[in-house]
């Protein structure tokens, strides 16, 4: 069902840029998105995730740069591409005043499925996404998780080779999120390429590859584990002691990039140039806090994210 | 083939949504009903005690009898006497009287000649109510003149300031046009913009559906709704207000379809500009106001300044009024009304083309 050669990337973008008046929402982004993998866009609000995805499916015209999706040049050949993509926008975009069955039926017709294919595909999706008992319910009265399953079902009715999901799980509890990701991996097994944007770390960690966006720029790209291994910062945790005062002492010290409190611990990101992070942390604290415990810990994806997005200044507040 | 199926899918979905949308559903029936009742009854109101001026130049026994008979109807109250027609006209112009009765010096001779009117009613035709009243008075039975078939009416009616002499009967066909241009433009404009506002369009335009399929599918149900409204107005008009349907009903529906197509395409055009339903409504009023004022619905077309007449040519309602009044009131056939039909066709083609060209399957 995939049209592009399995070896080649599903999406190639070069110097992709999009300006809205004075604002540059996406700045010089280069992407190589491999086929049959889950590729994640991780970034804070306003970092350009939605804008990039919209350019990739031909909804927005790039101000600059070139995009090839499944071998089609976008936006020039966007029409030819549309048979092969499924898109779930950030906002729920199905008809709230139509029932689950009516929405599925409508989307199947719009995708050009014939009567037989419609029946089998809709039945498959109803079973797979557990929508059978909601058939006659209006989409507007579904819960967040049900809506999201319906939206996914509608997006894959025509078995697209590429699925673009813009923050699909923003209104969904962790268990439902897990189930949702299980279904994404099933689609991967069937050869679908999936591009998903998120700001959840647990979701980012599940992607084959990640692209971290900040202010429209790519500030990190690679496999999640690789990104963690390559983090350009040390992470130490401080416990025991008056964390409030410790925090005040550390704030603004040289070498400290961000501080976040996790329960009874302070999670501190230290500059990668410091050779002994524990010693420099103690030094920053001065003589006052000798009894506190300072340990180097393994970095997580969130640390990568914080280090990469330069959110250090905000995190210190 | 797939295209047609997609178009039908859009149309079917639209009908479902319409059926569930109480507000729009209510507007489909409510707007025509309310408007025709308001206009119809406002014009057909039972009128009494209109100020009458009399110039009885004959001053015979029978002329005085006629004046007494007219007063006895209670529709008019004689408040002043005038010397001649010119003085009555002057009184009318000043608004001192709304009806003038002129009985000429040769009244007696006229009375016995069935081919002639015995006298004249002069009315201020700017007021459609008076128009209807005068018609009734003009034909009232008069003992001194036994009713004869094919005879001239007792009094001739001379209308001032409203040569077209509109009355309820003449307003109702125009109402068809007014109501349709309002509902059709608004419904289509809002129907597409609503999908944009709710985010449906963002998903739809990533599917293989083509612009023309989407647009045609969206407007198809509204053609039927338009024809339904035509039927509703006609039925109420004929039943409650005795509007005669002189011409062919088929011709009327064909003309209405052409007009609906033209107005729908203008609604589509608006939808390519408006970002929100509210904007779509504002733009609709922007189109409707000139339609009401310039098309000849309110003010007689011939009385308007040339610039306004030219501007009115780009309004579909102007052309439809020619069609609908011609067919309903004068019994004209479509064959005689090719020019307005052609103009509606041209408007449809232009607005449709611009809409399809302007509608991009993109968000920017
Ligand atoms: N249509 C538009 N007109 C003007 N500015 C826009 C438009 N769309 C996006 N932007 C701007 O572009 C930037 C990136 O927006 P985008 O929606 O791509 O971010 P995002 O990463 O998807 O954020 P979020 O996580 O909140 O969805 C923002 O600063 C936004 O204000
Ligand atoms: Mg977004």
XYZ file of C-alpha atoms and ligand atoms in Angstrom:
713
model
C 0.000 0.000 0.000
C 2.990 2.301 0.451
C 3.850 3.956 -2.806
C 7.276 5.278 -2.036
C 10.115 2.784 -2.020
C 10.462 1.271 1.442
C 14.098 2.275 1.596
C 13.571 5.975 0.891
C 12.283 8.402 3.473
C 8.544 9.088 3.531
C 9.078 12.796 4.006
C 11.952 15.024 3.022
C 11.876 18.701 3.856
C 14.651 21.161 3.072
C 14.910 24.645 4.521
C 11.234 24.604 5.318
C 10.175 28.063 6.461
C 6.843 29.672 7.144
C 6.243 33.273 8.070
C 2.969 34.829 9.220
C 3.534 38.522 8.688
C 6.328 39.439 11.116
C 6.244 36.104 12.935
C 8.426 33.276 11.684
C 6.516 30.198 12.846
C 8.875 27.677 11.215
C 12.456 28.591 10.420
C 14.704 26.615 8.095
C 13.638 23.139 9.171
C 15.259 20.113 7.535
C 13.609 16.735 7.965
C 14.150 13.164 6.835
C 11.300 11.040 8.095
C 11.805 7.305 7.604
C 9.081 5.028 6.308
C 7.085 2.771 8.619
C 8.226 4.442 11.816
C 6.719 6.775 14.339
C 8.341 10.155 14.101
C 7.611 12.630 16.842
C 7.567 16.411 16.945
C 8.229 17.545 20.473
C 7.985 21.204 21.330
C 6.406 23.746 23.630
C 3.295 25.768 22.693
C 3.863 27.916 19.662
C 7.024 26.121 18.603
C 5.670 25.488 15.117
C 4.541 21.855 15.312
C 1.110 22.411 13.803
C 2.432 24.785 11.182
C 5.028 22.240 10.064
C 2.488 19.418 9.883
C 0.112 21.611 7.900
C 2.839 22.407 5.413
C 3.663 18.733 5.077
C 0.105 17.834 4.116
C -0.304 20.798 1.796
C -2.653 22.830 3.973
C -0.261 25.743 4.222
C 2.119 26.994 1.587
C 5.721 27.219 2.765
C 7.262 30.674 2.555
C 10.498 28.979 1.653
C 12.012 25.568 1.191
C 11.068 22.323 -0.497
C 8.934 19.431 0.669
C 8.562 15.942 -0.757
C 5.975 13.691 0.825
C 5.691 10.084 -0.376
C 7.485 11.217 -3.508
C 5.054 14.058 -4.238
C 6.223 17.616 -4.291
C 4.069 19.623 -1.910
C 2.153 21.874 -2.276
C 2.353 21.512 -6.083
C 1.159 17.889 -6.158
C -0.827 18.035 -2.943
C -3.959 16.742 -4.687
C -2.229 13.531 -5.776
C -0.883 13.075 -2.266
C -4.282 13.380 -0.591
C -5.340 9.810 -1.433
C -2.407 8.508 0.574
C -2.494 10.545 3.749
C -4.659 10.617 6.808
C -4.678 13.743 8.946
C -5.954 14.320 12.436
C -5.935 18.018 13.206
C -5.255 19.356 16.670
C -8.851 20.529 16.968
C -11.552 17.831 16.746
C -12.704 18.264 13.185
C -15.440 15.701 12.668
C -19.113 16.653 12.711
C -20.332 16.924 16.277
C -23.966 16.897 15.214
C -23.571 13.602 13.350
C -23.425 10.208 15.016
C -20.359 7.988 15.129
C -21.744 5.809 12.345
C -22.657 8.799 10.192
C -19.222 10.345 10.563
C -17.512 7.111 9.573
C -19.861 6.570 6.664
C -19.369 10.119 5.435
C -15.589 9.981 5.621
C -15.539 6.616 3.883
C -17.608 8.040 1.030
C -15.453 11.130 0.780
C -12.391 8.900 0.582
C -14.014 7.172 -2.373
C -14.469 3.719 -0.822
C -17.093 1.647 -2.604
C -20.019 0.126 -0.765
C -18.341 -3.201 0.035
C -15.079 -1.637 1.115
C -17.011 0.821 3.241
C -18.865 -1.895 5.083
C -15.790 -3.996 5.807
C -13.516 -1.108 6.720
C -16.070 0.525 8.992
C -16.763 -2.789 10.701
C -13.046 -3.360 11.203
C -12.586 0.066 12.694
C -15.637 -0.238 14.933
C -14.230 -3.429 16.389
C -10.627 -2.312 16.608
C -11.395 1.022 18.216
C -14.226 -0.238 20.357
C -16.784 2.114 18.852
C -19.496 -0.456 18.176
C -21.620 0.416 21.166
C -21.399 4.143 20.389
C -22.713 3.839 16.840
C -25.739 6.072 17.267
C -24.198 8.553 19.680
C -23.497 12.061 18.427
C -19.794 12.772 18.087
C -20.237 15.939 20.136
C -21.276 13.979 23.213
C -18.384 11.506 23.156
C -15.728 11.551 25.860
C -12.239 12.784 24.987
C -10.907 9.262 24.483
C -13.862 8.141 22.406
C -13.600 11.178 20.205
C -9.972 10.547 19.632
C -10.593 6.903 18.685
C -13.287 8.020 16.273
C -10.989 10.633 14.747
C -8.247 8.043 14.309
C -10.688 5.576 12.771
C -11.877 8.213 10.319
C -8.313 9.130 9.418
C -7.274 5.574 8.555
C -10.417 4.270 6.804
C -8.707 4.485 3.441
C -5.502 2.843 4.709
C -3.220 5.836 4.191
C 0.500 5.267 3.793
C 1.196 8.300 5.930
C -0.664 9.378 9.021
C -0.189 12.885 10.403
C -1.443 13.316 13.952
C -1.348 16.763 15.511
C -1.413 16.388 19.292
C -3.843 13.500 19.131
C -3.819 12.807 22.857
C -4.116 16.233 24.387
C -7.470 15.525 26.103
C -6.904 11.928 27.086
C -6.004 10.084 30.289
C -2.757 8.043 30.557
C -4.404 4.627 30.174
C -6.270 5.730 27.063
C -3.031 7.207 25.779
C -1.313 3.873 26.170
C -4.079 2.107 24.253
C -3.878 4.744 21.576
C -0.166 4.223 21.161
C -0.655 0.463 20.962
C -2.912 1.039 17.998
C -0.306 3.295 16.408
C 2.273 0.505 16.618
C -0.182 -1.854 14.939
C -0.410 0.577 12.060
C 3.382 0.743 11.886
C 3.444 -3.041 11.554
C 1.180 -2.689 8.565
C 3.689 -0.356 6.932
C 2.172 3.011 7.779
C 4.429 5.937 8.487
C 3.245 8.063 11.382
C 4.121 11.613 12.233
C 2.855 12.716 15.608
C 3.258 15.931 17.571
C 3.120 16.021 21.321
C 4.311 17.747 24.429
C 4.160 14.646 26.600
C 7.546 13.112 27.429
C 6.185 9.587 27.816
C 4.808 9.805 24.286
C 7.989 11.294 22.891
C 9.912 8.394 24.402
C 7.813 5.915 22.436
C 8.710 7.412 19.064
C 11.324 5.805 16.835
C 12.764 9.204 16.177
C 12.156 12.646 17.565
C 12.498 16.176 16.387
C 12.574 18.799 19.119
C 11.248 22.140 17.944
C 11.624 25.462 19.670
C 10.578 28.819 18.276
C 10.237 27.215 14.869
C 13.765 25.827 14.825
C 14.989 22.243 15.165
C 16.989 22.120 18.396
C 17.464 18.372 18.574
C 16.866 15.375 16.355
C 17.438 11.663 16.688
C 16.350 8.518 18.479
C 15.148 9.267 22.008
C 17.871 7.195 23.671
C 20.511 8.804 21.518
C 19.260 12.238 22.457
C 19.472 11.301 26.131
C 22.978 9.917 25.766
C 24.107 13.002 23.891
C 22.605 15.503 26.297
C 24.864 18.511 26.706
C 24.226 18.896 30.426
C 24.755 17.105 33.717
C 21.836 16.226 35.904
C 22.138 16.167 39.678
C 19.521 15.688 42.322
C 19.671 17.312 45.707
C 17.799 15.980 48.704
C 17.813 16.508 52.511
C 17.730 20.032 53.715
C 15.706 23.129 53.249
C 15.031 22.825 49.532
C 13.627 26.329 49.350
C 16.817 27.876 50.612
C 18.946 25.493 48.580
C 17.057 26.519 45.529
C 17.521 30.206 46.260
C 21.225 29.663 46.743
C 21.567 27.827 43.432
C 19.515 30.209 41.367
C 21.630 32.356 39.128
C 24.825 30.516 40.045
C 27.282 29.905 37.254
C 26.841 26.505 35.669
C 23.252 25.958 36.852
C 20.886 25.823 33.873
C 17.598 24.839 35.411
C 16.066 23.726 38.671
C 12.842 21.816 39.101
C 11.446 20.414 42.315
C 10.272 16.796 42.248
C 8.651 16.099 45.592
C 11.420 16.185 48.194
C 14.179 16.444 45.602
C 15.570 19.226 43.505
C 16.342 18.214 39.945
C 19.162 20.419 38.679
C 20.573 20.699 35.195
C 24.242 21.750 35.218
C 26.220 23.093 32.330
C 28.017 20.363 30.378
C 31.337 22.208 30.663
C 31.548 21.578 34.393
C 33.833 18.596 34.895
C 32.560 17.603 38.341
C 28.914 18.593 38.633
C 28.565 17.513 42.273
C 31.541 19.614 43.321
C 30.351 22.660 41.394
C 26.890 22.297 42.902
C 28.378 22.252 46.386
C 30.523 25.202 45.534
C 27.464 27.103 44.356
C 25.742 26.348 47.651
C 28.605 27.727 49.713
C 29.291 26.549 53.272
C 25.737 26.705 54.469
C 24.229 23.470 53.221
C 26.828 20.818 53.982
C 24.367 18.178 55.083
C 22.469 18.045 51.752
C 22.894 14.958 49.557
C 23.945 15.594 45.969
C 23.927 12.767 43.432
C 24.482 12.567 39.720
C 21.468 10.904 38.088
C 20.661 9.660 34.610
C 19.181 12.263 32.349
C 15.689 11.733 31.026
C 13.981 12.974 27.942
C 12.552 15.884 29.853
C 16.080 17.022 30.665
C 16.935 16.788 27.009
C 13.860 18.827 26.229
C 14.622 21.463 28.838
C 18.255 21.665 27.849
C 17.413 21.882 24.172
C 14.547 24.343 24.290
C 16.443 26.782 26.439
C 13.560 26.721 28.858
C 16.202 26.989 31.584
C 15.394 30.553 32.419
C 11.699 29.859 32.805
C 12.213 26.683 34.810
C 14.225 28.592 37.381
C 11.285 30.815 38.281
C -18.505 8.856 -10.818
C -16.584 8.997 -7.577
C -16.949 12.740 -7.795
C -20.715 12.499 -7.970
C -20.753 10.074 -5.059
C -18.666 12.435 -2.995
C -20.948 15.305 -3.904
C -23.993 13.289 -2.884
C -22.277 12.336 0.353
C -21.763 15.999 1.162
C -25.363 16.809 0.228
C -26.704 13.955 2.346
C -24.642 15.006 5.299
C -25.832 18.581 4.911
C -29.479 17.486 4.913
C -28.912 15.457 8.077
C -27.320 18.387 9.818
C -30.099 20.696 8.663
C -32.715 18.336 9.960
C -31.011 18.432 13.360
C -30.388 22.134 13.450
C -33.623 23.495 14.889
C -32.672 27.109 14.354
C -31.947 26.810 10.654
C -34.859 24.446 10.231
C -37.118 27.002 11.849
C -35.731 29.701 9.609
C -36.520 27.671 6.492
C -40.222 27.850 7.263
C -40.348 30.702 9.736
C -38.786 33.500 7.703
C -41.141 33.118 4.712
C -44.203 32.692 6.903
C -43.511 35.656 9.134
C -42.563 37.914 6.273
C -45.556 37.106 4.123
C -47.959 37.489 7.021
C -46.418 40.783 8.077
C -46.360 42.231 4.588
C -49.664 40.758 3.544
C -51.686 41.847 6.545
C -50.011 45.206 6.864
C -51.183 45.915 3.352
C -54.563 44.258 3.579
C -55.582 45.912 6.805
C -59.181 46.866 7.119
C -59.070 50.577 6.460
C -61.559 53.127 7.761
C -61.975 56.878 7.965
C -59.537 57.961 5.316
C -59.652 61.724 4.767
C -61.642 62.512 1.644
C -61.776 65.699 -0.383
C -64.700 66.208 -2.766
C -64.984 68.329 -5.881
C -68.585 67.934 -7.012
C -68.716 69.966 -10.206
C -71.993 68.359 -11.290
C -73.886 69.133 -8.092
C -76.939 67.140 -9.123
C -79.216 65.029 -7.004
C -77.494 61.850 -8.110
C -73.986 63.198 -7.601
C -74.946 64.111 -4.022
C -76.386 60.590 -3.682
C -73.047 59.090 -4.755
C -71.150 61.212 -2.229
C -73.564 60.054 0.473
C -73.135 56.404 -0.566
C -69.386 56.658 -0.445
C -69.503 58.247 2.985
C -71.838 55.490 4.144
C -69.100 52.897 3.576
C -67.246 54.505 6.503
C -64.038 53.904 4.646
C -63.714 57.591 3.937
C -64.725 60.742 5.811
C -65.411 63.801 3.707
C -63.495 66.567 5.430
C -63.260 69.222 2.765
C -64.816 70.459 -0.456
C -62.782 71.617 -3.417
C -63.579 73.451 -6.595
C -61.862 71.236 -9.153
C -59.343 68.462 -9.805
C -56.375 70.773 -9.543
C -57.350 71.805 -6.049
C -57.822 68.168 -5.015
C -54.394 67.384 -6.359
C -52.963 70.239 -4.327
C -54.659 68.911 -1.173
C -53.309 65.435 -1.877
C -49.818 66.716 -2.332
C -49.953 68.581 0.950
C -51.227 65.458 2.643
C -54.425 67.151 3.812
C -56.450 64.395 2.196
C -55.531 60.897 1.050
C -58.435 60.400 -1.339
C -59.936 62.909 -3.726
C -63.343 62.389 -5.386
C -63.872 64.332 -8.589
C -67.362 64.321 -10.088
C -67.154 66.286 -13.356
C -69.797 68.625 -14.701
C -70.980 66.017 -17.235
C -71.497 63.467 -14.460
C -75.117 62.792 -15.398
C -74.277 62.020 -19.000
C -71.338 59.791 -18.016
C -73.517 57.914 -15.585
C -75.777 56.707 -18.334
C -72.928 55.755 -20.657
C -71.688 52.301 -19.530
C -68.385 52.670 -21.398
C -67.309 55.633 -19.372
C -66.415 56.158 -15.736
C -68.804 58.446 -14.019
C -66.173 60.139 -11.928
C -62.618 59.912 -10.674
C -60.924 58.853 -7.452
C -57.551 60.497 -6.966
C -55.320 58.780 -4.488
C -51.912 59.030 -2.950
C -50.477 55.841 -4.363
C -47.339 55.953 -2.257
C -49.515 54.253 0.311
C -50.389 50.730 -0.827
C -53.243 50.509 1.686
C -55.068 53.358 0.002
C -54.476 51.689 -3.307
C -56.529 48.684 -2.294
C -59.269 50.816 -0.786
C -59.641 52.895 -3.913
C -60.088 49.779 -6.013
C -62.935 48.705 -3.781
C -64.614 52.106 -3.876
C -64.258 52.397 -7.617
C -66.263 49.272 -8.150
C -68.895 49.858 -5.543
C -72.483 49.341 -6.623
C -74.489 52.498 -7.257
C -78.256 52.386 -7.496
C -78.376 54.916 -10.285
C -76.164 52.727 -12.456
C -77.209 49.095 -12.624
C -74.197 46.786 -12.878
C -73.588 45.665 -16.426
C -71.011 43.166 -17.619
C -68.034 44.666 -19.448
C -69.007 48.137 -18.350
C -66.480 50.662 -17.128
C -66.276 50.878 -13.379
C -68.278 53.545 -11.666
C -65.203 55.606 -10.895
C -61.830 55.689 -12.521
C -58.857 55.490 -10.174
C -56.029 57.904 -10.810
C -52.941 57.098 -8.821
C -50.362 59.669 -7.930
C -46.777 59.020 -6.844
C -46.943 55.273 -7.408
C -47.633 54.627 -11.028
C -46.991 50.905 -10.596
C -49.782 50.850 -8.075
C -48.597 48.044 -5.856
C -50.935 46.317 -3.485
C -50.872 43.110 -1.486
C -51.364 41.189 -4.663
C -48.392 42.842 -6.183
C -46.155 42.703 -3.144
C -46.443 38.962 -2.601
C -44.663 37.855 -5.779
C -41.889 40.301 -4.994
C -41.728 38.814 -1.524
C -40.780 35.482 -3.051
C -37.693 37.170 -4.417
C -36.924 39.097 -1.270
C -37.254 36.087 1.021
C -35.267 33.827 -1.274
C -32.410 36.253 -1.671
C -32.236 36.632 2.077
C -32.421 32.965 3.052
C -30.442 31.536 0.153
C -27.484 33.892 0.475
C -27.397 33.534 4.232
C -27.792 29.760 4.349
C -25.061 28.984 1.841
C -22.636 31.545 3.172
C -23.106 30.295 6.696
C -23.090 26.618 5.699
C -19.545 26.771 4.393
C -18.175 29.228 6.898
C -19.574 27.116 9.734
C -17.410 24.221 8.580
C -14.412 26.507 8.479
C -15.174 27.855 11.938
C -15.683 24.419 13.475
C -12.530 23.032 11.905
C -14.369 20.539 9.690
C -12.929 22.144 6.605
C -9.349 21.634 7.752
C -9.972 17.900 7.678
C -12.111 17.888 4.543
C -9.519 19.634 2.434
C -6.909 17.008 3.238
C -9.156 14.420 1.557
C -9.357 13.856 -2.199
C -12.671 15.737 -2.480
C -12.606 18.400 -5.196
C -13.688 21.981 -4.655
C -16.553 21.746 -7.104
C -17.848 18.540 -5.505
C -17.738 20.127 -2.093
C -19.482 23.307 -3.217
C -22.120 21.594 -5.327
C -22.831 19.130 -2.532
C -23.148 21.933 -0.012
C -25.618 23.986 -2.059
C -27.772 21.188 -3.508
C -30.026 20.867 -0.458
C -30.593 24.597 -0.450
C -31.995 24.553 -3.982
C -34.708 22.247 -2.698
C -35.215 24.407 0.355
C -35.562 27.434 -1.891
C -38.226 25.749 -3.994
C -39.977 24.684 -0.823
C -40.048 28.300 0.296
C -41.426 29.396 -3.063
C -44.232 26.893 -2.649
C -44.926 28.037 0.877
C -45.154 31.701 -0.085
C -47.327 30.924 -3.082
C -49.736 28.793 -1.109
C -50.096 31.374 1.645
C -50.306 34.188 -0.878
C -53.021 32.522 -2.917
C -54.929 31.225 0.050
C -54.836 34.204 2.396
C -54.344 37.139 0.089
C -56.032 36.037 -3.108
C -52.911 36.516 -5.157
C -53.820 35.355 -8.645
C -51.334 33.086 -10.381
C -51.989 34.214 -13.909
C -49.010 32.631 -15.634
C -47.707 29.074 -15.782
C -46.634 27.521 -12.507
C -43.898 25.604 -14.307
C -42.492 28.853 -15.684
C -42.534 30.260 -12.194
C -40.551 27.346 -10.781
C -38.039 27.524 -13.616
C -37.550 31.236 -13.016
C -37.284 30.623 -9.271
C -34.653 27.931 -9.840
C -32.574 30.317 -11.923
C -32.857 32.929 -9.214
C -32.008 30.436 -6.471
C -28.925 29.351 -8.398
C -27.787 32.953 -8.746
C -28.322 33.793 -5.069
C -26.716 30.560 -3.875
C -23.626 31.319 -5.887
C -23.455 34.741 -4.249
C -23.689 33.016 -0.875
C -20.783 30.800 -1.908
C -18.814 33.831 -2.952
C -19.381 35.404 0.455
C -18.235 32.191 2.103
C -14.864 32.495 0.386
C -14.342 35.868 2.052
C -15.860 35.400 5.496
C -13.836 33.747 8.229
C -16.633 33.527 10.788
C -20.371 33.001 10.639
C -20.822 36.472 12.031
C -18.851 37.986 9.184
C -20.894 35.937 6.744
C -24.072 37.414 8.194
C -22.734 40.935 7.998
C -21.780 40.458 4.378
C -25.193 38.967 3.641
C -26.893 42.091 4.946
C -24.527 44.117 2.853
C -25.947 42.347 -0.199
C -29.561 42.285 0.980
C -29.962 45.955 1.821
C -29.313 47.187 -1.716
C -31.486 44.359 -3.004
C -34.427 45.604 -0.994
C -33.887 49.234 -1.831
C -32.719 49.180 -5.432
C -34.319 46.170 -7.043
C -37.702 47.810 -7.447
C -39.179 45.920 -4.537
C -39.802 49.026 -2.452
C -39.359 51.948 -4.796
C -40.563 51.834 -8.365
C -37.608 51.133 -10.540
C -38.397 53.838 -13.081
C -38.399 56.535 -10.466
C -34.826 55.867 -9.365
C -31.799 57.892 -10.425
C -29.929 56.449 -13.391
C -26.910 55.549 -11.272
C -29.096 53.512 -8.950
C -30.761 51.827 -11.897
C -27.387 50.778 -13.237
C -26.250 49.543 -9.826
C -29.463 47.563 -9.538
C -28.550 45.578 -12.635
C -25.956 43.595 -10.702
C -28.557 42.476 -8.165
C -30.267 39.188 -8.992
C -33.448 40.383 -7.304
C -33.903 43.146 -9.879
C -34.111 40.576 -12.632
C -36.161 38.117 -10.680
C -38.776 40.758 -9.891
C -39.291 41.245 -13.613
C -39.705 37.497 -13.977
C -41.960 36.831 -11.035
C -44.219 39.843 -11.510
C -44.441 39.095 -15.185
C -45.397 35.468 -14.652
C -47.597 35.729 -11.582
C -49.409 38.998 -12.271
C -49.312 39.523 -15.991
C -49.323 35.947 -17.200
C -46.177 36.470 -19.221
C -44.435 33.397 -20.611
C -40.780 32.631 -20.049
C -40.214 33.057 -23.756
C -40.980 36.739 -23.363
C -38.673 37.054 -20.367
C -35.442 35.748 -21.813
C -33.377 38.797 -20.907
C -33.783 38.525 -17.127
C -33.336 34.743 -17.331
C -30.108 35.252 -19.228
C -28.910 37.845 -16.730
C -29.504 35.480 -13.832
C -27.590 32.798 -15.716
C -24.664 35.136 -16.252
C -24.610 36.104 -12.581
C -24.648 32.464 -11.544
C -21.776 31.647 -13.884
C -19.652 34.589 -12.759
C -20.193 34.171 -9.021
C -19.682 30.406 -9.232
C -16.470 30.755 -11.208
C -15.010 33.325 -8.845
C -15.996 31.211 -5.829
C -14.363 28.080 -7.176
C -11.248 29.980 -8.151
C -11.062 31.700 -4.798
C -11.714 28.580 -2.735
C -8.350 26.959 -2.177
C -7.912 23.599 -0.595
C -5.557 25.332 1.789
C -5.792 27.257 5.006
C -3.868 30.333 3.860
N -2.637 31.480 10.841
C -1.700 32.072 11.591
N -1.537 33.402 11.541
C -0.593 34.011 12.283
N 0.228 33.379 13.112
C 0.124 32.046 13.203
C -0.835 31.329 12.455
N -0.722 30.022 12.741
C 0.283 29.932 13.638
N 0.789 31.142 13.924
C 1.904 31.424 14.844
O 2.939 30.551 14.539
C 3.574 30.071 15.711
C 3.572 28.547 15.699
O 2.240 28.077 15.838
P 1.871 26.532 15.826
O 0.404 26.462 15.882
O 2.534 25.896 14.679
O 2.503 26.041 17.176
P 2.346 24.624 17.878
O 3.710 24.115 18.098
O 1.422 23.772 17.126
O 1.731 25.043 19.277
P 0.679 24.233 20.185
O 1.447 23.230 20.974
O 0.121 25.296 21.087
O -0.336 23.633 19.283
C 2.821 30.685 16.869
O 3.567 31.776 17.326
C 1.531 31.144 16.277
O 1.070 32.292 16.922
Mg -0.356 22.897 17.491
